[in-house]
């Protein structure tokens, strides 16, 4: 079951660990840290979503448009009086495997996001971290991911793209961290 996901999870575990440590350093109960956290995520997330849109990912995954959270993070930033930051440059997503690898990272980030949302104080906007999906949405994504990556070389290519996508969030986190230190 979900072999492609198991391989992606293993192949990106070290990258996830670095991000967990980096973003775990933002205290989301502190408005300034939360603002910085959202800014970093907006920089990377919008880049990846735009690259997936440009690659026509909606014709690959039919509910892709409903999964996007660029508007949610923009709404949260606007609600706390912060401008949308400049989007970073996304790595190329010119193959289906690369698109799936990138989509895995941003969809998977919802899992941790749901936990993180609990640290955001009442009264602060949390459409991005709190954005719920219909039940079964992650499982449905993983079913499609497995079908899309039948061969080991597809999984290898998707893992490379997933690692680059994690790298984009790391770059954004470090840029914002540097600015607040
Ligand atoms: C403080 C920061 C973070 C924490 C505490 C965290 C925590 C978690 C947790 C607890 C899970 C597993 C949830 C479950 O299995 O139900 C998870 C999964 C995941 N997270 Fe994070 N996360 C963080 C940041 C991120 C970021 C920034 C990204 C990418 C942009 C990300 C991508 C993923 C992915 C792809 C998975 C799915 C792994 C799988 O296949 O099971 N995480 N995270």
JSON list of C-alpha atoms and ligand atoms in Angstrom, two decimals:
[
{"chain": "A", "resi": 1, "resn": "UNK", "atom": "CA", "xyz": [0.00, 0.00, 0.00]},
{"chain": "A", "resi": 2, "resn": "UNK", "atom": "CA", "xyz": [1.23, 3.42, -0.99]},
{"chain": "A", "resi": 3, "resn": "UNK", "atom": "CA", "xyz": [4.71, 2.30, -1.90]},
{"chain": "A", "resi": 4, "resn": "UNK", "atom": "CA", "xyz": [5.59, 5.54, -3.64]},
{"chain": "A", "resi": 5, "resn": "UNK", "atom": "CA", "xyz": [4.63, 7.46, -0.51]},
{"chain": "A", "resi": 6, "resn": "UNK", "atom": "CA", "xyz": [6.74, 5.17, 1.69]},
{"chain": "A", "resi": 7, "resn": "UNK", "atom": "CA", "xyz": [9.74, 5.76, -0.56]},
{"chain": "A", "resi": 8, "resn": "UNK", "atom": "CA", "xyz": [9.17, 9.51, -0.67]},
{"chain": "A", "resi": 9, "resn": "UNK", "atom": "CA", "xyz": [8.79, 9.64, 3.08]},
{"chain": "A", "resi": 10, "resn": "UNK", "atom": "CA", "xyz": [12.05, 7.74, 3.57]},
{"chain": "A", "resi": 11, "resn": "UNK", "atom": "CA", "xyz": [13.92, 9.67, 0.90]},
{"chain": "A", "resi": 12, "resn": "UNK", "atom": "CA", "xyz": [12.95, 13.04, 2.40]},
{"chain": "A", "resi": 13, "resn": "UNK", "atom": "CA", "xyz": [13.07, 12.16, 6.11]},
{"chain": "A", "resi": 14, "resn": "UNK", "atom": "CA", "xyz": [16.29, 14.10, 6.70]},
{"chain": "A", "resi": 15, "resn": "UNK", "atom": "CA", "xyz": [14.91, 17.12, 4.83]},
{"chain": "A", "resi": 16, "resn": "UNK", "atom": "CA", "xyz": [11.72, 17.01, 6.92]},
{"chain": "A", "resi": 17, "resn": "UNK", "atom": "CA", "xyz": [13.77, 16.76, 10.08]},
{"chain": "A", "resi": 18, "resn": "UNK", "atom": "CA", "xyz": [15.69, 19.92, 9.15]},
{"chain": "A", "resi": 19, "resn": "UNK", "atom": "CA", "xyz": [12.48, 21.81, 8.42]},
{"chain": "A", "resi": 20, "resn": "UNK", "atom": "CA", "xyz": [10.84, 20.62, 11.60]},
{"chain": "A", "resi": 21, "resn": "UNK", "atom": "CA", "xyz": [13.84, 21.98, 13.53]},
{"chain": "A", "resi": 22, "resn": "UNK", "atom": "CA", "xyz": [13.90, 25.24, 11.57]},
{"chain": "A", "resi": 23, "resn": "UNK", "atom": "CA", "xyz": [10.18, 25.98, 11.76]},
{"chain": "A", "resi": 24, "resn": "UNK", "atom": "CA", "xyz": [9.93, 24.57, 15.26]},
{"chain": "A", "resi": 25, "resn": "UNK", "atom": "CA", "xyz": [12.09, 27.56, 16.22]},
{"chain": "A", "resi": 26, "resn": "UNK", "atom": "CA", "xyz": [9.18, 29.91, 15.43]},
{"chain": "A", "resi": 27, "resn": "UNK", "atom": "CA", "xyz": [6.94, 30.32, 18.45]},
{"chain": "A", "resi": 28, "resn": "UNK", "atom": "CA", "xyz": [3.54, 30.53, 16.85]},
{"chain": "A", "resi": 29, "resn": "UNK", "atom": "CA", "xyz": [2.01, 31.90, 20.03]},
{"chain": "A", "resi": 30, "resn": "UNK", "atom": "CA", "xyz": [4.14, 34.99, 19.49]},
{"chain": "A", "resi": 31, "resn": "UNK", "atom": "CA", "xyz": [2.58, 37.34, 16.86]},
{"chain": "A", "resi": 32, "resn": "UNK", "atom": "CA", "xyz": [5.97, 38.39, 15.46]},
{"chain": "A", "resi": 33, "resn": "UNK", "atom": "CA", "xyz": [7.13, 34.80, 15.01]},
{"chain": "A", "resi": 34, "resn": "UNK", "atom": "CA", "xyz": [3.77, 33.78, 13.53]},
{"chain": "A", "resi": 35, "resn": "UNK", "atom": "CA", "xyz": [4.01, 36.63, 11.02]},
{"chain": "A", "resi": 36, "resn": "UNK", "atom": "CA", "xyz": [7.51, 35.49, 10.04]},
{"chain": "A", "resi": 37, "resn": "UNK", "atom": "CA", "xyz": [6.38, 31.86, 9.79]},
{"chain": "A", "resi": 38, "resn": "UNK", "atom": "CA", "xyz": [3.48, 32.78, 7.49]},
{"chain": "A", "resi": 39, "resn": "UNK", "atom": "CA", "xyz": [5.74, 35.00, 5.39]},
{"chain": "A", "resi": 40, "resn": "UNK", "atom": "CA", "xyz": [8.23, 32.17, 4.85]},
{"chain": "A", "resi": 41, "resn": "UNK", "atom": "CA", "xyz": [5.51, 29.70, 3.96]},
{"chain": "A", "resi": 42, "resn": "UNK", "atom": "CA", "xyz": [3.88, 32.18, 1.58]},
{"chain": "A", "resi": 43, "resn": "UNK", "atom": "CA", "xyz": [7.22, 32.70, -0.24]},
{"chain": "A", "resi": 44, "resn": "UNK", "atom": "CA", "xyz": [7.71, 28.99, -0.86]},
{"chain": "A", "resi": 45, "resn": "UNK", "atom": "CA", "xyz": [4.13, 27.72, -1.11]},
{"chain": "A", "resi": 46, "resn": "UNK", "atom": "CA", "xyz": [3.08, 30.24, -3.76]},
{"chain": "A", "resi": 47, "resn": "UNK", "atom": "CA", "xyz": [6.17, 29.42, -5.79]},
{"chain": "A", "resi": 48, "resn": "UNK", "atom": "CA", "xyz": [5.33, 25.71, -5.78]},
{"chain": "A", "resi": 49, "resn": "UNK", "atom": "CA", "xyz": [1.63, 26.25, -6.45]},
{"chain": "A", "resi": 50, "resn": "UNK", "atom": "CA", "xyz": [2.34, 28.57, -9.35]},
{"chain": "A", "resi": 51, "resn": "UNK", "atom": "CA", "xyz": [4.85, 26.12, -10.83]},
{"chain": "A", "resi": 52, "resn": "UNK", "atom": "CA", "xyz": [2.27, 23.31, -10.57]},
{"chain": "A", "resi": 53, "resn": "UNK", "atom": "CA", "xyz": [-0.37, 25.53, -12.19]},
{"chain": "A", "resi": 54, "resn": "UNK", "atom": "CA", "xyz": [2.01, 26.46, -15.00]},
{"chain": "A", "resi": 55, "resn": "UNK", "atom": "CA", "xyz": [2.78, 22.77, -15.55]},
{"chain": "A", "resi": 56, "resn": "UNK", "atom": "CA", "xyz": [-0.96, 22.04, -15.90]},
{"chain": "A", "resi": 57, "resn": "UNK", "atom": "CA", "xyz": [-1.17, 19.89, -12.78]},
{"chain": "A", "resi": 58, "resn": "UNK", "atom": "CA", "xyz": [-4.96, 20.46, -12.64]},
{"chain": "A", "resi": 59, "resn": "UNK", "atom": "CA", "xyz": [-5.32, 18.18, -15.64]},
{"chain": "A", "resi": 60, "resn": "UNK", "atom": "CA", "xyz": [-3.39, 15.47, -13.74]},
{"chain": "A", "resi": 61, "resn": "UNK", "atom": "CA", "xyz": [-5.09, 15.78, -10.34]},
{"chain": "A", "resi": 62, "resn": "UNK", "atom": "CA", "xyz": [-8.63, 16.96, -10.85]},
{"chain": "A", "resi": 63, "resn": "UNK", "atom": "CA", "xyz": [-9.16, 18.42, -7.36]},
{"chain": "A", "resi": 64, "resn": "UNK", "atom": "CA", "xyz": [-5.79, 20.23, -7.39]},
{"chain": "A", "resi": 65, "resn": "UNK", "atom": "CA", "xyz": [-7.43, 23.70, -7.56]},
{"chain": "A", "resi": 66, "resn": "UNK", "atom": "CA", "xyz": [-9.33, 22.98, -4.29]},
{"chain": "A", "resi": 67, "resn": "UNK", "atom": "CA", "xyz": [-6.15, 21.87, -2.57]},
{"chain": "A", "resi": 68, "resn": "UNK", "atom": "CA", "xyz": [-4.26, 25.10, -3.10]},
{"chain": "A", "resi": 69, "resn": "UNK", "atom": "CA", "xyz": [-3.66, 27.29, -0.04]},
{"chain": "A", "resi": 70, "resn": "UNK", "atom": "CA", "xyz": [-2.04, 30.38, -1.56]},
{"chain": "A", "resi": 71, "resn": "UNK", "atom": "CA", "xyz": [-5.24, 32.39, -1.00]},
{"chain": "A", "resi": 72, "resn": "UNK", "atom": "CA", "xyz": [-5.46, 31.17, 2.60]},
{"chain": "A", "resi": 73, "resn": "UNK", "atom": "CA", "xyz": [-1.95, 32.28, 3.50]},
{"chain": "A", "resi": 74, "resn": "UNK", "atom": "CA", "xyz": [-2.50, 35.61, 1.70]},
{"chain": "A", "resi": 75, "resn": "UNK", "atom": "CA", "xyz": [-5.73, 36.13, 3.69]},
{"chain": "A", "resi": 76, "resn": "UNK", "atom": "CA", "xyz": [-3.94, 35.41, 7.00]},
{"chain": "A", "resi": 77, "resn": "UNK", "atom": "CA", "xyz": [-1.14, 37.84, 6.16]},
{"chain": "A", "resi": 78, "resn": "UNK", "atom": "CA", "xyz": [-3.60, 40.50, 5.10]},
{"chain": "A", "resi": 79, "resn": "UNK", "atom": "CA", "xyz": [-5.60, 40.02, 8.32]},
{"chain": "A", "resi": 80, "resn": "UNK", "atom": "CA", "xyz": [-2.50, 40.78, 10.39]},
{"chain": "A", "resi": 81, "resn": "UNK", "atom": "CA", "xyz": [-1.60, 43.76, 8.19]},
{"chain": "A", "resi": 82, "resn": "UNK", "atom": "CA", "xyz": [1.34, 42.14, 6.42]},
{"chain": "A", "resi": 83, "resn": "UNK", "atom": "CA", "xyz": [1.95, 42.36, 2.65]},
{"chain": "A", "resi": 84, "resn": "UNK", "atom": "CA", "xyz": [2.39, 39.19, 0.59]},
{"chain": "A", "resi": 85, "resn": "UNK", "atom": "CA", "xyz": [6.14, 38.63, 0.19]},
{"chain": "A", "resi": 86, "resn": "UNK", "atom": "CA", "xyz": [7.88, 38.12, -3.12]},
{"chain": "A", "resi": 87, "resn": "UNK", "atom": "CA", "xyz": [7.53, 34.56, -4.33]},
{"chain": "A", "resi": 88, "resn": "UNK", "atom": "CA", "xyz": [10.75, 32.50, -4.57]},
{"chain": "A", "resi": 89, "resn": "UNK", "atom": "CA", "xyz": [11.76, 30.73, -7.79]},
{"chain": "A", "resi": 90, "resn": "UNK", "atom": "CA", "xyz": [10.46, 27.18, -7.83]},
{"chain": "A", "resi": 91, "resn": "UNK", "atom": "CA", "xyz": [12.61, 24.35, -9.14]},
{"chain": "A", "resi": 92, "resn": "UNK", "atom": "CA", "xyz": [11.57, 23.13, -12.63]},
{"chain": "A", "resi": 93, "resn": "UNK", "atom": "CA", "xyz": [8.50, 20.88, -12.65]},
{"chain": "A", "resi": 94, "resn": "UNK", "atom": "CA", "xyz": [8.73, 19.78, -16.23]},
{"chain": "A", "resi": 95, "resn": "UNK", "atom": "CA", "xyz": [7.87, 16.12, -15.74]},
{"chain": "A", "resi": 96, "resn": "UNK", "atom": "CA", "xyz": [4.88, 14.44, -14.16]},
{"chain": "A", "resi": 97, "resn": "UNK", "atom": "CA", "xyz": [7.13, 12.76, -11.56]},
{"chain": "A", "resi": 98, "resn": "UNK", "atom": "CA", "xyz": [8.62, 16.12, -10.56]},
{"chain": "A", "resi": 99, "resn": "UNK", "atom": "CA", "xyz": [5.11, 17.58, -10.20]},
{"chain": "A", "resi": 100, "resn": "UNK", "atom": "CA", "xyz": [3.99, 14.71, -7.97]},
{"chain": "A", "resi": 101, "resn": "UNK", "atom": "CA", "xyz": [7.10, 15.04, -5.80]},
{"chain": "A", "resi": 102, "resn": "UNK", "atom": "CA", "xyz": [6.44, 18.74, -5.24]},
{"chain": "A", "resi": 103, "resn": "UNK", "atom": "CA", "xyz": [2.71, 18.18, -4.63]},
{"chain": "A", "resi": 104, "resn": "UNK", "atom": "CA", "xyz": [3.54, 15.45, -2.06]},
{"chain": "A", "resi": 105, "resn": "UNK", "atom": "CA", "xyz": [5.53, 17.97, -0.01]},
{"chain": "A", "resi": 106, "resn": "UNK", "atom": "CA", "xyz": [2.89, 20.68, 0.08]},
{"chain": "A", "resi": 107, "resn": "UNK", "atom": "CA", "xyz": [-0.02, 18.28, 0.63]},
{"chain": "A", "resi": 108, "resn": "UNK", "atom": "CA", "xyz": [1.91, 16.37, 3.31]},
{"chain": "A", "resi": 109, "resn": "UNK", "atom": "CA", "xyz": [2.73, 19.63, 5.08]},
{"chain": "A", "resi": 110, "resn": "UNK", "atom": "CA", "xyz": [-0.97, 19.85, 6.01]},
{"chain": "A", "resi": 111, "resn": "UNK", "atom": "CA", "xyz": [-0.44, 16.95, 8.44]},
{"chain": "A", "resi": 112, "resn": "UNK", "atom": "CA", "xyz": [2.02, 18.83, 10.58]},
{"chain": "A", "resi": 113, "resn": "UNK", "atom": "CA", "xyz": [0.17, 22.10, 9.93]},
{"chain": "A", "resi": 114, "resn": "UNK", "atom": "CA", "xyz": [-2.94, 20.79, 11.68]},
{"chain": "A", "resi": 115, "resn": "UNK", "atom": "CA", "xyz": [-0.86, 20.23, 14.84]},
{"chain": "A", "resi": 116, "resn": "UNK", "atom": "CA", "xyz": [0.84, 23.59, 14.53]},
{"chain": "A", "resi": 117, "resn": "UNK", "atom": "CA", "xyz": [-2.52, 25.37, 14.22]},
{"chain": "A", "resi": 118, "resn": "UNK", "atom": "CA", "xyz": [-3.19, 24.49, 17.86]},
{"chain": "A", "resi": 119, "resn": "UNK", "atom": "CA", "xyz": [-0.33, 26.74, 18.96]},
{"chain": "A", "resi": 120, "resn": "UNK", "atom": "CA", "xyz": [-1.79, 29.79, 17.25]},
{"chain": "A", "resi": 121, "resn": "UNK", "atom": "CA", "xyz": [-3.67, 31.86, 19.84]},
{"chain": "A", "resi": 122, "resn": "UNK", "atom": "CA", "xyz": [-7.43, 32.41, 19.58]},
{"chain": "A", "resi": 123, "resn": "UNK", "atom": "CA", "xyz": [-8.19, 35.55, 17.67]},
{"chain": "A", "resi": 124, "resn": "UNK", "atom": "CA", "xyz": [-5.26, 35.19, 15.26]},
{"chain": "A", "resi": 125, "resn": "UNK", "atom": "CA", "xyz": [-6.17, 34.26, 11.68]},
{"chain": "A", "resi": 126, "resn": "UNK", "atom": "CA", "xyz": [-5.33, 30.67, 10.81]},
{"chain": "A", "resi": 127, "resn": "UNK", "atom": "CA", "xyz": [-6.91, 29.86, 7.45]},
{"chain": "A", "resi": 128, "resn": "UNK", "atom": "CA", "xyz": [-3.58, 28.50, 6.19]},
{"chain": "A", "resi": 129, "resn": "UNK", "atom": "CA", "xyz": [-2.63, 26.15, 9.04]},
{"chain": "A", "resi": 130, "resn": "UNK", "atom": "CA", "xyz": [-6.25, 25.39, 9.86]},
{"chain": "A", "resi": 131, "resn": "UNK", "atom": "CA", "xyz": [-7.49, 24.82, 6.32]},
{"chain": "A", "resi": 132, "resn": "UNK", "atom": "CA", "xyz": [-9.40, 21.56, 6.47]},
{"chain": "A", "resi": 133, "resn": "UNK", "atom": "CA", "xyz": [-9.83, 19.14, 3.61]},
{"chain": "A", "resi": 134, "resn": "UNK", "atom": "CA", "xyz": [-12.75, 16.79, 3.08]},
{"chain": "A", "resi": 135, "resn": "UNK", "atom": "CA", "xyz": [-12.25, 13.47, 4.91]},
{"chain": "A", "resi": 136, "resn": "UNK", "atom": "CA", "xyz": [-10.17, 11.01, 2.90]},
{"chain": "A", "resi": 137, "resn": "UNK", "atom": "CA", "xyz": [-8.45, 13.72, 0.93]},
{"chain": "A", "resi": 138, "resn": "UNK", "atom": "CA", "xyz": [-4.88, 12.69, 1.91]},
{"chain": "A", "resi": 139, "resn": "UNK", "atom": "CA", "xyz": [-5.63, 9.02, 1.20]},
{"chain": "A", "resi": 140, "resn": "UNK", "atom": "CA", "xyz": [-7.08, 9.95, -2.19]},
{"chain": "A", "resi": 141, "resn": "UNK", "atom": "CA", "xyz": [-3.95, 11.97, -2.92]},
{"chain": "A", "resi": 142, "resn": "UNK", "atom": "CA", "xyz": [-1.75, 9.00, -1.98]},
{"chain": "A", "resi": 143, "resn": "UNK", "atom": "CA", "xyz": [-3.79, 6.63, -4.18]},
{"chain": "A", "resi": 144, "resn": "UNK", "atom": "CA", "xyz": [-3.19, 8.93, -7.14]},
{"chain": "A", "resi": 145, "resn": "UNK", "atom": "CA", "xyz": [0.47, 9.39, -6.21]},
{"chain": "A", "resi": 146, "resn": "UNK", "atom": "CA", "xyz": [1.04, 5.63, -6.26]},
{"chain": "A", "resi": 147, "resn": "UNK", "atom": "CA", "xyz": [-0.65, 5.25, -9.64]},
{"chain": "A", "resi": 148, "resn": "UNK", "atom": "CA", "xyz": [1.34, 8.12, -11.10]},
{"chain": "A", "resi": 149, "resn": "UNK", "atom": "CA", "xyz": [4.74, 6.72, -10.02]},
{"chain": "A", "resi": 150, "resn": "UNK", "atom": "CA", "xyz": [4.73, 3.04, -11.01]},
{"chain": "A", "resi": 151, "resn": "UNK", "atom": "CA", "xyz": [8.45, 2.66, -11.75]},
{"chain": "A", "resi": 152, "resn": "UNK", "atom": "CA", "xyz": [11.46, 3.01, -9.44]},
{"chain": "A", "resi": 153, "resn": "UNK", "atom": "CA", "xyz": [12.91, 5.68, -11.71]},
{"chain": "A", "resi": 154, "resn": "UNK", "atom": "CA", "xyz": [9.66, 7.70, -11.41]},
{"chain": "A", "resi": 155, "resn": "UNK", "atom": "CA", "xyz": [9.87, 7.49, -7.64]},
{"chain": "A", "resi": 156, "resn": "UNK", "atom": "CA", "xyz": [13.56, 8.49, -7.73]},
{"chain": "A", "resi": 157, "resn": "UNK", "atom": "CA", "xyz": [12.75, 11.50, -9.88]},
{"chain": "A", "resi": 158, "resn": "UNK", "atom": "CA", "xyz": [9.82, 12.49, -7.66]},
{"chain": "A", "resi": 159, "resn": "UNK", "atom": "CA", "xyz": [12.05, 12.20, -4.57]},
{"chain": "A", "resi": 160, "resn": "UNK", "atom": "CA", "xyz": [14.63, 14.52, -6.14]},
{"chain": "A", "resi": 161, "resn": "UNK", "atom": "CA", "xyz": [11.88, 17.06, -6.81]},
{"chain": "A", "resi": 162, "resn": "UNK", "atom": "CA", "xyz": [10.42, 16.63, -3.32]},
{"chain": "A", "resi": 163, "resn": "UNK", "atom": "CA", "xyz": [13.84, 17.29, -1.80]},
{"chain": "A", "resi": 164, "resn": "UNK", "atom": "CA", "xyz": [14.20, 20.45, -3.90]},
{"chain": "A", "resi": 165, "resn": "UNK", "atom": "CA", "xyz": [10.75, 21.54, -2.73]},
{"chain": "A", "resi": 166, "resn": "UNK", "atom": "CA", "xyz": [11.70, 21.02, 0.92]},
{"chain": "A", "resi": 167, "resn": "UNK", "atom": "CA", "xyz": [14.81, 23.04, 0.06]},
{"chain": "A", "resi": 168, "resn": "UNK", "atom": "CA", "xyz": [12.65, 25.94, -1.06]},
{"chain": "A", "resi": 169, "resn": "UNK", "atom": "CA", "xyz": [10.83, 26.04, 2.30]},
{"chain": "A", "resi": 170, "resn": "UNK", "atom": "CA", "xyz": [14.19, 25.82, 4.04]},
{"chain": "A", "resi": 171, "resn": "UNK", "atom": "CA", "xyz": [15.52, 28.73, 2.00]},
{"chain": "A", "resi": 172, "resn": "UNK", "atom": "CA", "xyz": [12.43, 30.81, 2.85]},
{"chain": "A", "resi": 173, "resn": "UNK", "atom": "CA", "xyz": [12.61, 29.91, 6.55]},
{"chain": "A", "resi": 174, "resn": "UNK", "atom": "CA", "xyz": [16.27, 30.91, 6.73]},
{"chain": "A", "resi": 175, "resn": "UNK", "atom": "CA", "xyz": [15.65, 34.19, 4.90]},
{"chain": "A", "resi": 176, "resn": "UNK", "atom": "CA", "xyz": [12.88, 35.17, 7.29]},
{"chain": "A", "resi": 177, "resn": "UNK", "atom": "CA", "xyz": [14.73, 33.92, 10.36]},
{"chain": "A", "resi": 178, "resn": "UNK", "atom": "CA", "xyz": [17.75, 35.98, 9.35]},
{"chain": "A", "resi": 179, "resn": "UNK", "atom": "CA", "xyz": [15.55, 39.05, 9.06]},
{"chain": "A", "resi": 180, "resn": "UNK", "atom": "CA", "xyz": [14.05, 38.65, 12.56]},
{"chain": "A", "resi": 181, "resn": "UNK", "atom": "CA", "xyz": [17.26, 37.70, 14.43]},
{"chain": "B", "resi": 1, "resn": "LIG", "atom": "C1", "xyz": [7.47, 22.85, 12.84]},
{"chain": "B", "resi": 1, "resn": "LIG", "atom": "C2", "xyz": [7.34, 22.34, 11.64]},
{"chain": "B", "resi": 1, "resn": "LIG", "atom": "C3", "xyz": [6.76, 20.98, 11.33]},
{"chain": "B", "resi": 1, "resn": "LIG", "atom": "C4", "xyz": [6.27, 20.02, 12.17]},
{"chain": "B", "resi": 1, "resn": "LIG", "atom": "C5", "xyz": [6.19, 20.03, 13.67]},
{"chain": "B", "resi": 1, "resn": "LIG", "atom": "C6", "xyz": [5.82, 18.93, 11.34]},
{"chain": "B", "resi": 1, "resn": "LIG", "atom": "C7", "xyz": [5.23, 17.78, 11.81]},
{"chain": "B", "resi": 1, "resn": "LIG", "atom": "C8", "xyz": [4.77, 16.75, 11.04]},
{"chain": "B", "resi": 1, "resn": "LIG", "atom": "C9", "xyz": [4.09, 15.57, 11.53]},
{"chain": "B", "resi": 1, "resn": "LIG", "atom": "C10", "xyz": [3.77, 15.31, 13.00]},
{"chain": "B", "resi": 1, "resn": "LIG", "atom": "C11", "xyz": [3.80, 14.79, 10.48]},
{"chain": "B", "resi": 1, "resn": "LIG", "atom": "C12", "xyz": [3.14, 13.42, 10.49]},
{"chain": "B", "resi": 1, "resn": "LIG", "atom": "C13", "xyz": [1.67, 13.57, 10.72]},
{"chain": "B", "resi": 1, "resn": "LIG", "atom": "C14", "xyz": [0.90, 12.28, 10.54]},
{"chain": "B", "resi": 1, "resn": "LIG", "atom": "O1", "xyz": [1.46, 11.27, 10.09]},
{"chain": "B", "resi": 1, "resn": "LIG", "atom": "O2", "xyz": [-0.31, 12.32, 10.82]},
{"chain": "B", "resi": 1, "resn": "LIG", "atom": "C15", "xyz": [4.29, 15.48, 9.29]},
{"chain": "B", "resi": 1, "resn": "LIG", "atom": "C16", "xyz": [4.19, 14.97, 8.03]},
{"chain": "B", "resi": 1, "resn": "LIG", "atom": "C17", "xyz": [4.66, 15.63, 6.91]},
{"chain": "B", "resi": 1, "resn": "LIG", "atom": "N1", "xyz": [5.20, 16.90, 6.85]},
{"chain": "B", "resi": 1, "resn": "LIG", "atom": "FE1", "xyz": [5.67, 18.03, 8.43]},
{"chain": "B", "resi": 1, "resn": "LIG", "atom": "N2", "xyz": [6.04, 19.24, 10.03]},
{"chain": "B", "resi": 1, "resn": "LIG", "atom": "C18", "xyz": [6.60, 20.49, 9.99]},
{"chain": "B", "resi": 1, "resn": "LIG", "atom": "C19", "xyz": [6.94, 21.21, 8.88]},
{"chain": "B", "resi": 1, "resn": "LIG", "atom": "C20", "xyz": [6.78, 20.75, 7.59]},
{"chain": "B", "resi": 1, "resn": "LIG", "atom": "C21", "xyz": [7.06, 21.53, 6.43]},
{"chain": "B", "resi": 1, "resn": "LIG", "atom": "C22", "xyz": [7.52, 22.99, 6.43]},
{"chain": "B", "resi": 1, "resn": "LIG", "atom": "C23", "xyz": [6.82, 20.73, 5.36]},
{"chain": "B", "resi": 1, "resn": "LIG", "atom": "C24", "xyz": [6.93, 21.02, 3.88]},
{"chain": "B", "resi": 1, "resn": "LIG", "atom": "C25", "xyz": [6.70, 22.18, 3.34]},
{"chain": "B", "resi": 1, "resn": "LIG", "atom": "C26", "xyz": [6.38, 19.44, 5.86]},
{"chain": "B", "resi": 1, "resn": "LIG", "atom": "C27", "xyz": [6.06, 18.35, 5.09]},
{"chain": "B", "resi": 1, "resn": "LIG", "atom": "C28", "xyz": [5.54, 17.17, 5.55]},
{"chain": "B", "resi": 1, "resn": "LIG", "atom": "C29", "xyz": [5.22, 16.03, 4.71]},
{"chain": "B", "resi": 1, "resn": "LIG", "atom": "C30", "xyz": [5.44, 15.89, 3.21]},
{"chain": "B", "resi": 1, "resn": "LIG", "atom": "C31", "xyz": [4.67, 15.06, 5.57]},
{"chain": "B", "resi": 1, "resn": "LIG", "atom": "C32", "xyz": [4.11, 13.70, 5.16]},
{"chain": "B", "resi": 1, "resn": "LIG", "atom": "C33", "xyz": [5.11, 12.58, 5.45]},
{"chain": "B", "resi": 1, "resn": "LIG", "atom": "C34", "xyz": [4.45, 11.24, 5.15]},
{"chain": "B", "resi": 1, "resn": "LIG", "atom": "O3", "xyz": [4.45, 10.80, 4.00]},
{"chain": "B", "resi": 1, "resn": "LIG", "atom": "O4", "xyz": [3.90, 10.67, 6.10]},
{"chain": "B", "resi": 1, "resn": "LIG", "atom": "N3", "xyz": [6.37, 19.50, 7.22]},
{"chain": "B", "resi": 1, "resn": "LIG", "atom": "N4", "xyz": [4.86, 16.66, 9.67]}
]
